[in-house]
Amino acid sequence: MKKHLLFHSKTNYNQDEKNRPTRDVSQPSDEGGSRSISPDPRHPHVGLLSMDALRRAVAERFTERAATQAELDTVLQLLQSRGLVHRLDARPGETWILLRPERINQYGAAIIQAARNHPKDIGAVTEREVLTGRLPFTGFERLPWNEEVIVLEATAELLLQHDLGFREMGYLVFPSQIKVTRVPSPITTGPLPRAEVAYRFSGAIETIYASLVVRLSYTEHFQREDQWKYAVEFSRAGHRLGFSMQQVEEGTGELEIYFETGISEFDRVTFIRFITDHLKAKGVDIEEQIRLYCPNCDREVENREAIESRVARGKLDIPCLFCDASIVIPESVEEHYRRDSALGEKQQQLADTVERRTAKEVNQFRADIRNYNLDYNLAKNKQHLEEVEKIQASNAIEKLKELDINDMNLFHETVTAAQTASAERLYVAIPSRQFSDIDIRREQYLVVAKYISRARAKELMRLVKSDAPVVYAKPELAEEYWLKELRDIVGDDGVIVEIEL
């Protein structure tokens, strides 16, 4: 099992206090993937391959000439277009190839489901829960944590990149998952504004609706004020405007747009055009329905065919069927556009603003990821420290014999090397007995010291650089990264022993 062989193939470790190891246990290891992009059948849960490992595999297999990074990128792009892999660039300076792209959908669905199940029906999940994997995961086998954390980061980032959700006060909010029913505000006098225009459209209506809400929120021209189940309200210059959606039939939705009195004609057209451009960009068929109301009796003109006939004949009004009053047919959005070039310029400005805001949100999310994971790792490692059994060096041999250690010679060799190097302590991780195969159930050693002189550390460094399961770390790295991985290695029934040197 791959995570229990974590230290069995090591690279050199940088001893600079400010640097992490060149390959540490906070990242997926490369075993099983150095000669093939396909997962090793002996380790079916292996899901990620680093770009470095891919380059090494290609160099070993194709010795005629070295492949360029551009060539590798092209091949990965082709494989991704066919759904065979997915490239993850969530962490700056790191690239991973996800060998099972369906994992993105599985983890994405888990995040969305968690938002849908929020006890207050607000369609949100905390970023901390997402990034630390504290969500209900059902219907699929989870990746090992050191791989899962990367996939979770990348999945959350993709949801933001595609404008399916937005960040707000430590939450990821998904508009399509909000279940709070809209009711008139206590301070509102009279009914809610009536819809002035509606658009029927086909496609993935929840996704289209969610991304429309997010993108409008990012325009900075319209301020999002409140939202409910399939309804959202914005403001402009102190006046409200918004839309609601309902599913007419399977795969077909209808958006109804309304405006309060006081919204300028320019802002009305800008709001409507932004919505129609969004629907067209999603490649869906849309049908416009202008809502007309009699200024005298307040009844709606429901005969759509009559309205379209009047428009086709160039008529500017239509008589009310109930009181014969004349009802003005407003100009279409396209007519406004032909008449006022500033409207087109405004749409381009809004589109540019949305793209910049989306990029800003993603970049800020990336910056915050480190803090979330650092806090979580510190808390988990504090818990793991409390679970570690502490013993004196004089009692170590007897204790380890009780625990049925496999390689006592390696233990003696590691202790001697650590003491010679003036190390502070030594952690011995003894995996659960369920991993009875000696190739799998192998003790792992972590030597901890603030400073080791080069002259006194030769034997320790020899062990660290060999195939022996021995690593060396500064105290802060041991507490921040390594202890959790030792706990993962030993399993539920294993033991970690701390030996004071």
Short mmCIF file of C-alpha atoms in Angstrom, two decimals:
data_model
loop_
_atom_site.label_atom_id
_atom_site.label_comp_id
_atom_site.label_asym_id
_atom_site.label_seq_id
_atom_site.Cartn_x
_atom_site.Cartn_y
_atom_site.Cartn_z
CA MET A 1 0.00 0.00 0.00
CA LYS A 2 1.57 3.17 -1.26
CA LYS A 3 1.27 5.51 1.70
CA HIS A 4 2.90 2.95 3.96
CA LEU A 5 5.96 2.93 1.71
CA LEU A 6 6.30 6.66 1.95
CA PHE A 7 9.96 6.81 2.93
CA HIS A 8 11.20 3.85 0.90
CA SER A 9 12.40 5.86 -2.09
CA LYS A 10 13.92 9.18 -1.10
CA THR A 11 15.68 12.12 -2.62
CA ASN A 12 18.15 14.47 -0.98
CA TYR A 13 16.71 16.75 1.66
CA ASN A 14 17.65 20.39 1.99
CA GLN A 15 18.92 21.06 5.49
CA ASP A 16 18.30 24.82 5.29
CA GLU A 17 15.85 25.74 8.02
CA LYS A 18 13.85 27.92 5.65
CA ASN A 19 13.34 25.21 3.05
CA ARG A 20 11.19 22.14 2.99
CA PRO A 21 12.48 18.83 1.64
CA THR A 22 12.67 18.55 -2.12
CA ARG A 23 9.96 15.90 -1.87
CA ASP A 24 8.16 15.85 1.43
CA VAL A 25 5.23 13.95 2.78
CA SER A 26 2.87 16.88 2.39
CA GLN A 27 2.90 16.03 -1.32
CA PRO A 28 2.03 12.81 -3.14
CA SER A 29 5.01 10.53 -3.67
CA ASP A 30 6.07 9.31 -7.06
CA GLU A 31 6.34 5.55 -6.64
CA GLY A 32 4.28 3.57 -9.10
CA GLY A 33 4.25 6.40 -11.61
CA SER A 34 7.86 6.79 -12.71
CA ARG A 35 7.49 4.63 -15.83
CA SER A 36 3.87 5.06 -16.82
CA ILE A 37 1.19 7.68 -16.67
CA SER A 38 -1.30 4.94 -15.86
CA PRO A 39 -1.85 4.13 -12.18
CA ASP A 40 0.05 1.13 -10.87
CA PRO A 41 -2.50 -1.73 -10.56
CA ARG A 42 -0.80 -2.81 -7.33
CA HIS A 43 -1.75 0.56 -5.82
CA PRO A 44 -5.23 1.28 -7.23
CA HIS A 45 -5.75 4.35 -5.04
CA VAL A 46 -2.80 6.24 -6.55
CA GLY A 47 -4.36 9.24 -8.25
CA LEU A 48 -1.73 11.93 -8.85
CA LEU A 49 1.51 12.14 -10.79
CA SER A 50 3.82 15.10 -10.46
CA MET A 51 5.12 16.90 -13.54
CA ASP A 52 8.66 16.12 -12.37
CA ALA A 53 7.85 12.41 -12.25
CA LEU A 54 6.30 12.60 -15.72
CA ARG A 55 9.43 14.24 -17.13
CA ARG A 56 11.60 11.52 -15.58
CA ALA A 57 9.35 8.77 -16.95
CA VAL A 58 9.45 10.23 -20.45
CA ALA A 59 13.24 10.63 -20.29
CA GLU A 60 13.67 6.99 -19.22
CA ARG A 61 11.32 5.62 -21.85
CA PHE A 62 12.32 7.80 -24.81
CA THR A 63 16.11 8.07 -24.71
CA GLU A 64 16.62 9.34 -28.28
CA ARG A 65 16.09 12.96 -27.23
CA ALA A 66 14.62 14.87 -24.31
CA ALA A 67 11.01 15.98 -24.68
CA THR A 68 10.44 19.70 -24.23
CA GLN A 69 8.00 21.06 -21.71
CA ALA A 70 5.92 22.45 -24.59
CA GLU A 71 5.62 18.95 -26.05
CA LEU A 72 4.56 17.51 -22.70
CA ASP A 73 2.01 20.30 -22.29
CA THR A 74 0.58 19.53 -25.73
CA VAL A 75 0.23 15.82 -24.98
CA LEU A 76 -1.42 16.55 -21.63
CA GLN A 77 -3.82 18.97 -23.29
CA LEU A 78 -4.78 16.29 -25.82
CA LEU A 79 -5.27 13.67 -23.11
CA GLN A 80 -7.33 16.10 -21.05
CA SER A 81 -9.55 16.95 -24.04
CA ARG A 82 -10.37 13.24 -24.25
CA GLY A 83 -11.13 12.98 -20.55
CA LEU A 84 -8.16 10.72 -19.78
CA VAL A 85 -6.28 13.01 -17.36
CA HIS A 86 -6.73 16.40 -15.75
CA ARG A 87 -3.93 18.86 -15.17
CA LEU A 88 -3.91 20.60 -11.78
CA ASP A 89 -2.03 23.87 -11.28
CA ALA A 90 -3.70 24.90 -8.03
CA ARG A 91 -0.46 25.37 -6.09
CA PRO A 92 2.04 27.97 -7.34
CA GLY A 93 5.11 26.30 -8.81
CA GLU A 94 3.53 22.84 -8.67
CA THR A 95 1.84 20.88 -11.43
CA TRP A 96 0.08 17.57 -10.89
CA ILE A 97 -1.60 15.24 -13.35
CA LEU A 98 -4.80 13.71 -12.04
CA LEU A 99 -4.95 10.21 -13.49
CA ARG A 100 -8.63 9.78 -12.72
CA PRO A 101 -10.39 12.95 -13.91
CA GLU A 102 -13.71 11.75 -12.52
CA ARG A 103 -12.31 12.65 -9.11
CA ILE A 104 -12.94 16.32 -9.93
CA ASN A 105 -16.65 15.62 -10.44
CA GLN A 106 -16.83 13.43 -7.35
CA TYR A 107 -15.21 15.97 -5.04
CA GLY A 108 -17.06 18.83 -6.73
CA ALA A 109 -20.37 17.06 -6.16
CA ALA A 110 -19.46 16.53 -2.49
CA ILE A 111 -18.74 20.26 -2.06
CA ILE A 112 -22.02 21.23 -3.76
CA GLN A 113 -23.95 18.67 -1.69
CA ALA A 114 -22.47 20.06 1.52
CA ALA A 115 -23.61 23.55 0.49
CA ARG A 116 -27.08 22.21 -0.35
CA ASN A 117 -27.33 20.59 3.09
CA HIS A 118 -26.45 23.72 5.09
CA PRO A 119 -28.81 23.72 8.09
CA LYS A 120 -29.92 27.30 7.35
CA ASP A 121 -30.52 26.61 3.64
CA ILE A 122 -28.11 29.36 2.56
CA GLY A 123 -26.38 27.21 -0.07
CA ALA A 124 -22.93 27.64 1.47
CA VAL A 125 -20.07 25.64 2.96
CA THR A 126 -17.10 27.01 4.87
CA GLU A 127 -13.84 27.21 2.98
CA ARG A 128 -12.10 25.60 5.94
CA GLU A 129 -14.34 22.51 5.76
CA VAL A 130 -13.66 22.19 2.04
CA LEU A 131 -9.90 22.65 2.18
CA THR A 132 -9.39 20.38 5.18
CA GLY A 133 -11.65 17.63 3.85
CA ARG A 134 -14.14 17.79 6.72
CA LEU A 135 -17.15 17.09 4.50
CA PRO A 136 -19.41 14.06 4.09
CA PHE A 137 -17.98 12.04 1.21
CA THR A 138 -20.29 9.30 -0.04
CA GLY A 139 -20.44 7.13 -3.11
CA PHE A 140 -16.71 6.96 -3.85
CA GLU A 141 -13.44 5.96 -2.24
CA ARG A 142 -11.49 8.95 -0.98
CA LEU A 143 -7.92 9.61 -2.03
CA PRO A 144 -5.14 9.50 0.57
CA TRP A 145 -5.06 12.83 2.41
CA ASN A 146 -1.82 14.07 0.84
CA GLU A 147 -3.44 13.64 -2.60
CA GLU A 148 -6.95 14.59 -1.55
CA VAL A 149 -5.90 18.01 -0.27
CA ILE A 150 -4.49 18.93 -3.70
CA VAL A 151 -7.59 17.71 -5.52
CA LEU A 152 -9.88 19.59 -3.11
CA GLU A 153 -7.93 22.80 -3.65
CA ALA A 154 -8.06 22.41 -7.42
CA THR A 155 -11.76 21.50 -7.44
CA ALA A 156 -12.75 24.49 -5.31
CA GLU A 157 -10.65 26.73 -7.55
CA LEU A 158 -12.37 25.36 -10.68
CA LEU A 159 -15.78 26.12 -9.16
CA LEU A 160 -14.66 29.72 -8.66
CA GLN A 161 -13.04 29.98 -12.09
CA HIS A 162 -16.29 28.89 -13.75
CA ASP A 163 -18.27 31.40 -11.65
CA LEU A 164 -20.45 28.69 -10.10
CA GLY A 165 -19.94 30.16 -6.62
CA PHE A 166 -18.42 33.12 -4.86
CA ARG A 167 -16.49 33.72 -1.64
CA GLU A 168 -18.15 35.56 1.20
CA MET A 169 -17.01 35.84 4.83
CA GLY A 170 -15.15 32.52 4.86
CA TYR A 171 -17.84 30.65 2.92
CA LEU A 172 -18.13 29.30 -0.59
CA VAL A 173 -21.66 30.28 -1.63
CA PHE A 174 -23.44 28.52 -4.51
CA PRO A 175 -26.50 30.49 -5.69
CA SER A 176 -28.20 27.47 -7.25
CA GLN A 177 -28.18 25.66 -3.87
CA ILE A 178 -29.91 28.38 -1.82
CA LYS A 179 -33.25 27.10 -0.54
CA VAL A 180 -34.46 30.11 1.46
CA THR A 181 -37.88 31.16 0.11
CA ARG A 182 -38.32 34.80 -0.79
CA VAL A 183 -40.87 36.76 1.23
CA PRO A 184 -41.56 40.51 1.07
CA SER A 185 -39.52 42.55 3.54
CA PRO A 186 -41.42 43.94 6.58
CA ILE A 187 -40.42 47.43 5.47
CA THR A 188 -41.69 46.88 1.92
CA THR A 189 -44.98 48.55 1.13
CA GLY A 190 -47.09 46.90 -1.53
CA PRO A 191 -46.32 43.88 -3.73
CA LEU A 192 -42.96 42.98 -5.21
CA PRO A 193 -42.13 44.65 -8.55
CA ARG A 194 -43.70 42.98 -11.58
CA ALA A 195 -41.58 41.37 -14.27
CA GLU A 196 -41.06 43.59 -17.32
CA VAL A 197 -39.38 41.03 -19.54
CA ALA A 198 -38.82 37.28 -19.40
CA TYR A 199 -36.47 34.92 -21.21
CA ARG A 200 -36.98 31.22 -21.74
CA PHE A 201 -33.79 29.27 -22.23
CA SER A 202 -32.63 25.66 -22.44
CA GLY A 203 -29.61 23.85 -21.09
CA ALA A 204 -28.11 23.16 -17.66
CA ILE A 205 -30.36 25.77 -16.07
CA GLU A 206 -28.95 25.59 -12.52
CA THR A 207 -25.39 26.08 -13.75
CA ILE A 208 -26.43 28.91 -16.07
CA TYR A 209 -28.37 30.60 -13.28
CA ALA A 210 -25.52 30.27 -10.73
CA SER A 211 -22.85 31.68 -13.04
CA LEU A 212 -25.15 34.57 -14.05
CA VAL A 213 -25.63 35.58 -10.41
CA VAL A 214 -21.90 35.42 -9.71
CA ARG A 215 -20.91 37.35 -12.84
CA LEU A 216 -23.45 40.10 -12.25
CA SER A 217 -22.14 40.37 -8.69
CA TYR A 218 -18.64 40.91 -10.09
CA THR A 219 -19.59 43.77 -12.45
CA GLU A 220 -19.29 46.41 -9.67
CA HIS A 221 -22.01 48.30 -11.57
CA PHE A 222 -24.82 46.35 -9.94
CA GLN A 223 -24.58 45.65 -6.20
CA ARG A 224 -25.92 42.28 -5.04
CA GLU A 225 -28.24 42.89 -2.09
CA ASP A 226 -30.03 39.63 -1.31
CA GLN A 227 -30.78 36.22 -2.71
CA TRP A 228 -33.23 33.40 -2.24
CA LYS A 229 -34.15 30.15 -3.92
CA TYR A 230 -33.78 30.94 -7.63
CA ALA A 231 -34.13 34.66 -7.04
CA VAL A 232 -31.61 37.46 -6.58
CA GLU A 233 -31.87 41.21 -6.08
CA PHE A 234 -29.35 43.91 -6.96
CA SER A 235 -29.31 47.66 -6.56
CA ARG A 236 -28.19 50.56 -8.68
CA ALA A 237 -28.03 54.13 -7.33
CA GLY A 238 -30.26 53.16 -4.41
CA HIS A 239 -32.95 51.45 -6.50
CA ARG A 240 -33.64 47.71 -6.69
CA LEU A 241 -33.66 45.42 -9.71
CA GLY A 242 -33.35 41.68 -10.07
CA PHE A 243 -34.66 38.46 -11.52
CA SER A 244 -36.09 35.10 -10.56
CA MET A 245 -35.96 31.75 -12.30
CA GLN A 246 -38.32 28.84 -12.51
CA GLN A 247 -38.09 25.52 -14.30
CA VAL A 248 -40.78 25.39 -16.97
CA GLU A 249 -39.98 21.83 -18.00
CA GLU A 250 -37.00 19.48 -17.90
CA GLY A 251 -33.99 21.38 -19.23
CA THR A 252 -35.93 24.62 -19.79
CA GLY A 253 -35.96 27.59 -17.46
CA GLU A 254 -37.56 31.02 -17.47
CA LEU A 255 -35.95 34.19 -16.11
CA GLU A 256 -38.23 37.05 -15.15
CA ILE A 257 -36.55 40.46 -14.83
CA TYR A 258 -37.98 43.35 -12.83
CA PHE A 259 -37.03 46.94 -11.99
CA GLU A 260 -38.12 49.34 -9.29
CA THR A 261 -39.19 52.83 -10.26
CA GLY A 262 -36.12 55.04 -10.52
CA ILE A 263 -33.86 52.72 -12.51
CA SER A 264 -32.64 54.65 -15.58
CA GLU A 265 -33.32 53.42 -19.09
CA PHE A 266 -29.56 53.04 -19.63
CA ASP A 267 -29.23 50.75 -16.60
CA ARG A 268 -32.32 48.77 -17.57
CA VAL A 269 -30.93 48.03 -21.01
CA THR A 270 -27.45 47.33 -19.58
CA PHE A 271 -28.88 44.84 -17.06
CA ILE A 272 -31.00 43.04 -19.65
CA ARG A 273 -28.24 42.93 -22.23
CA PHE A 274 -25.77 41.49 -19.73
CA ILE A 275 -28.25 38.67 -19.02
CA THR A 276 -28.96 37.93 -22.68
CA ASP A 277 -25.24 37.98 -23.55
CA HIS A 278 -24.65 35.48 -20.73
CA LEU A 279 -27.38 33.17 -22.02
CA LYS A 280 -26.06 33.36 -25.57
CA ALA A 281 -22.48 32.70 -24.37
CA LYS A 282 -23.69 29.45 -22.83
CA GLY A 283 -24.88 28.32 -26.25
CA VAL A 284 -28.55 28.05 -25.32
CA ASP A 285 -31.67 28.93 -27.28
CA ILE A 286 -33.44 31.93 -25.78
CA GLU A 287 -36.90 33.33 -26.35
CA GLU A 288 -37.83 36.86 -25.26
CA GLN A 289 -41.23 37.72 -23.82
CA ILE A 290 -42.01 41.39 -23.15
CA ARG A 291 -44.49 41.81 -20.30
CA LEU A 292 -47.03 44.59 -20.95
CA TYR A 293 -49.43 46.02 -18.37
CA CYS A 294 -52.31 48.41 -18.96
CA PRO A 295 -51.61 51.81 -17.33
CA ASN A 296 -55.35 52.23 -16.74
CA CYS A 297 -56.68 48.91 -15.36
CA ASP A 298 -53.32 47.30 -14.51
CA ARG A 299 -54.17 44.06 -16.35
CA GLU A 300 -51.43 42.17 -18.20
CA VAL A 301 -51.56 41.62 -21.95
CA GLU A 302 -51.24 37.85 -22.16
CA ASN A 303 -51.78 37.39 -25.89
CA ARG A 304 -48.15 36.95 -27.01
CA GLU A 305 -49.14 36.43 -30.62
CA ALA A 306 -50.99 39.76 -30.72
CA ILE A 307 -47.97 41.63 -29.31
CA GLU A 308 -45.60 40.03 -31.84
CA SER A 309 -48.00 40.82 -34.66
CA ARG A 310 -48.17 44.50 -33.68
CA VAL A 311 -44.37 44.70 -33.45
CA ALA A 312 -43.97 43.02 -36.86
CA ARG A 313 -46.30 45.64 -38.43
CA GLY A 314 -44.35 48.50 -36.87
CA LYS A 315 -47.05 49.44 -34.41
CA LEU A 316 -45.92 51.28 -31.27
CA ASP A 317 -48.85 50.31 -29.04
CA ILE A 318 -51.56 47.73 -28.44
CA PRO A 319 -55.09 48.30 -27.13
CA CYS A 320 -56.09 46.82 -23.80
CA LEU A 321 -58.69 44.07 -24.16
CA PHE A 322 -60.35 45.09 -20.89
CA CYS A 323 -60.59 48.88 -21.01
CA ASP A 324 -59.45 49.85 -24.55
CA ALA A 325 -56.62 51.99 -23.19
CA SER A 326 -53.49 52.27 -25.34
CA ILE A 327 -50.48 50.33 -24.05
CA VAL A 328 -47.07 51.47 -25.32
CA ILE A 329 -44.82 48.71 -26.67
CA PRO A 330 -41.26 49.61 -25.57
CA GLU A 331 -38.27 49.50 -27.88
CA SER A 332 -36.34 46.25 -27.93
CA VAL A 333 -32.87 46.04 -26.42
CA GLU A 334 -31.43 45.70 -29.93
CA GLU A 335 -33.08 48.95 -30.99
CA HIS A 336 -31.55 50.72 -28.00
CA TYR A 337 -28.17 49.29 -28.97
CA ARG A 338 -28.38 50.52 -32.52
CA ARG A 339 -29.22 53.99 -31.26
CA ASP A 340 -26.67 54.35 -28.41
CA SER A 341 -23.09 53.15 -28.91
CA ALA A 342 -22.32 53.81 -25.23
CA LEU A 343 -24.37 50.72 -24.34
CA GLY A 344 -22.00 48.45 -26.25
CA GLU A 345 -18.98 50.09 -24.68
CA LYS A 346 -20.52 49.56 -21.23
CA GLN A 347 -21.03 45.85 -21.86
CA GLN A 348 -17.38 45.42 -22.81
CA GLN A 349 -16.34 47.32 -19.68
CA LEU A 350 -18.50 45.08 -17.50
CA ALA A 351 -17.16 41.91 -19.16
CA ASP A 352 -13.57 43.05 -18.55
CA THR A 353 -14.37 43.89 -14.92
CA VAL A 354 -15.89 40.44 -14.36
CA GLU A 355 -12.82 38.68 -15.77
CA ARG A 356 -10.49 40.72 -13.57
CA ARG A 357 -12.64 40.07 -10.50
CA THR A 358 -12.79 36.33 -11.15
CA ALA A 359 -9.00 36.19 -11.50
CA LYS A 360 -8.62 38.25 -8.32
CA GLU A 361 -10.92 35.91 -6.37
CA VAL A 362 -9.02 32.84 -7.56
CA ASN A 363 -5.64 34.37 -6.71
CA GLN A 364 -6.83 35.41 -3.26
CA PHE A 365 -8.25 31.95 -2.72
CA ARG A 366 -4.86 30.45 -3.58
CA ALA A 367 -3.18 32.78 -1.09
CA ASP A 368 -5.63 31.84 1.66
CA ILE A 369 -5.30 28.09 1.07
CA ARG A 370 -1.92 28.00 2.77
CA ASN A 371 -3.32 29.57 5.95
CA TYR A 372 -6.26 27.16 6.10
CA ASN A 373 -4.09 24.09 5.66
CA LEU A 374 -1.39 25.39 8.02
CA ASP A 375 -3.94 25.99 10.79
CA TYR A 376 -5.48 22.57 10.21
CA ASN A 377 -2.13 20.77 10.11
CA LEU A 378 -0.98 22.46 13.30
CA ALA A 379 -4.19 21.46 15.07
CA LYS A 380 -3.97 17.89 13.79
CA ASN A 381 -0.31 17.58 14.68
CA LYS A 382 -1.02 18.85 18.17
CA GLN A 383 -3.54 16.04 18.46
CA HIS A 384 -1.02 13.53 17.08
CA LEU A 385 1.60 14.74 19.57
CA GLU A 386 -0.79 13.92 22.38
CA GLU A 387 -1.14 10.39 21.01
CA VAL A 388 2.62 9.74 20.83
CA GLU A 389 4.06 7.49 23.55
CA LYS A 390 7.19 9.01 25.10
CA ILE A 391 9.96 6.77 26.45
CA GLN A 392 13.57 7.18 27.55
CA ALA A 393 16.40 5.81 25.43
CA SER A 394 17.30 3.34 28.18
CA ASN A 395 13.85 1.73 27.95
CA ALA A 396 13.56 1.88 24.17
CA ILE A 397 14.87 -1.58 23.29
CA GLU A 398 12.54 -3.37 25.70
CA LYS A 399 9.55 -1.32 24.55
CA LEU A 400 10.22 -1.86 20.85
CA LYS A 401 10.59 -5.60 21.37
CA GLU A 402 7.13 -5.55 22.94
CA LEU A 403 5.83 -3.82 19.82
CA ASP A 404 7.36 -6.52 17.63
CA ILE A 405 9.76 -4.29 15.72
CA ASN A 406 11.00 -5.92 12.51
CA ASP A 407 14.52 -4.57 12.09
CA MET A 408 16.31 -4.07 15.42
CA ASN A 409 19.64 -3.60 13.66
CA LEU A 410 18.33 -0.58 11.77
CA PHE A 411 16.98 0.81 15.03
CA HIS A 412 20.41 0.56 16.71
CA GLU A 413 22.09 2.09 13.65
CA THR A 414 19.61 5.01 13.55
CA VAL A 415 19.86 5.72 17.30
CA THR A 416 23.66 5.73 17.17
CA ALA A 417 23.71 8.07 14.16
CA ALA A 418 21.16 10.40 15.78
CA GLN A 419 23.04 10.56 19.10
CA THR A 420 26.35 11.21 17.31
CA ALA A 421 24.68 14.09 15.48
CA SER A 422 23.34 15.47 18.81
CA ALA A 423 19.71 15.10 17.75
CA GLU A 424 17.03 15.99 20.28
CA ARG A 425 14.63 13.12 19.76
CA LEU A 426 13.74 10.22 17.54
CA TYR A 427 10.26 9.15 16.44
CA VAL A 428 9.69 5.52 15.54
CA ALA A 429 6.48 4.78 13.66
CA ILE A 430 5.43 1.13 13.81
CA PRO A 431 2.60 0.33 11.37
CA SER A 432 -0.46 -1.69 12.26
CA ARG A 433 -0.07 -5.46 12.31
CA GLN A 434 -2.67 -5.69 9.55
CA PHE A 435 0.23 -4.83 7.22
CA SER A 436 1.97 -8.08 8.07
CA ASP A 437 3.99 -8.34 4.85
CA ILE A 438 7.53 -7.29 5.84
CA ASP A 439 7.80 -5.22 2.64
CA ILE A 440 4.85 -3.15 3.82
CA ARG A 441 4.99 -3.27 7.61
CA ARG A 442 8.30 -1.50 8.00
CA GLU A 443 9.22 0.93 10.76
CA GLN A 444 9.76 4.56 9.81
CA TYR A 445 12.25 6.82 11.63
CA LEU A 446 12.11 10.60 12.04
CA VAL A 447 15.18 12.27 13.57
CA VAL A 448 14.53 15.75 14.97
CA ALA A 449 17.25 18.32 15.68
CA LYS A 450 17.54 22.13 15.56
CA TYR A 451 21.04 22.08 14.16
CA ILE A 452 23.38 19.33 13.03
CA SER A 453 27.01 20.02 12.18
CA ARG A 454 28.15 18.53 8.91
CA ALA A 455 31.11 16.79 10.57
CA ARG A 456 28.95 14.93 13.12
CA ALA A 457 26.09 14.10 10.78
CA LYS A 458 27.83 11.96 8.18
CA GLU A 459 26.35 8.66 9.37
CA LEU A 460 22.87 10.16 9.79
CA MET A 461 22.97 11.72 6.31
CA ARG A 462 24.11 8.40 4.89
CA LEU A 463 20.98 6.79 6.28
CA VAL A 464 18.76 9.65 5.14
CA LYS A 465 20.08 9.44 1.57
CA SER A 466 19.94 5.65 1.43
CA ASP A 467 16.91 3.41 0.92
CA ALA A 468 16.48 3.11 4.69
CA PRO A 469 13.17 4.58 5.96
CA VAL A 470 14.95 7.37 7.86
CA VAL A 471 14.36 11.13 7.52
CA TYR A 472 15.68 14.19 9.32
CA ALA A 473 13.69 17.39 10.04
CA LYS A 474 13.87 20.59 12.02
CA PRO A 475 11.44 20.73 14.99
CA GLU A 476 9.04 23.11 13.25
CA LEU A 477 8.85 20.91 10.15
CA ALA A 478 8.38 17.81 12.27
CA GLU A 479 5.44 19.36 14.10
CA GLU A 480 3.96 21.08 11.07
CA TYR A 481 4.15 18.33 8.47
CA TRP A 482 5.67 15.01 9.44
CA LEU A 483 3.74 13.84 12.48
CA LYS A 484 0.44 13.67 10.63
CA GLU A 485 2.08 11.58 7.95
CA LEU A 486 3.55 9.24 10.56
CA ARG A 487 0.03 8.82 11.94
CA ASP A 488 -1.25 7.99 8.44
CA ILE A 489 1.55 5.47 8.01
CA VAL A 490 0.94 3.53 11.22
CA GLY A 491 -2.81 3.22 10.71
CA ASP A 492 -5.44 2.99 13.43
CA ASP A 493 -3.74 0.13 15.27
CA GLY A 494 -0.13 1.28 14.88
CA VAL A 495 2.08 3.11 17.37
CA ILE A 496 4.36 6.14 17.31
CA VAL A 497 7.08 6.19 19.97
CA GLU A 498 9.09 9.30 20.86
CA ILE A 499 12.56 8.56 22.24
CA GLU A 500 14.41 11.30 24.10
CA LEU A 501 18.09 11.17 23.08
#
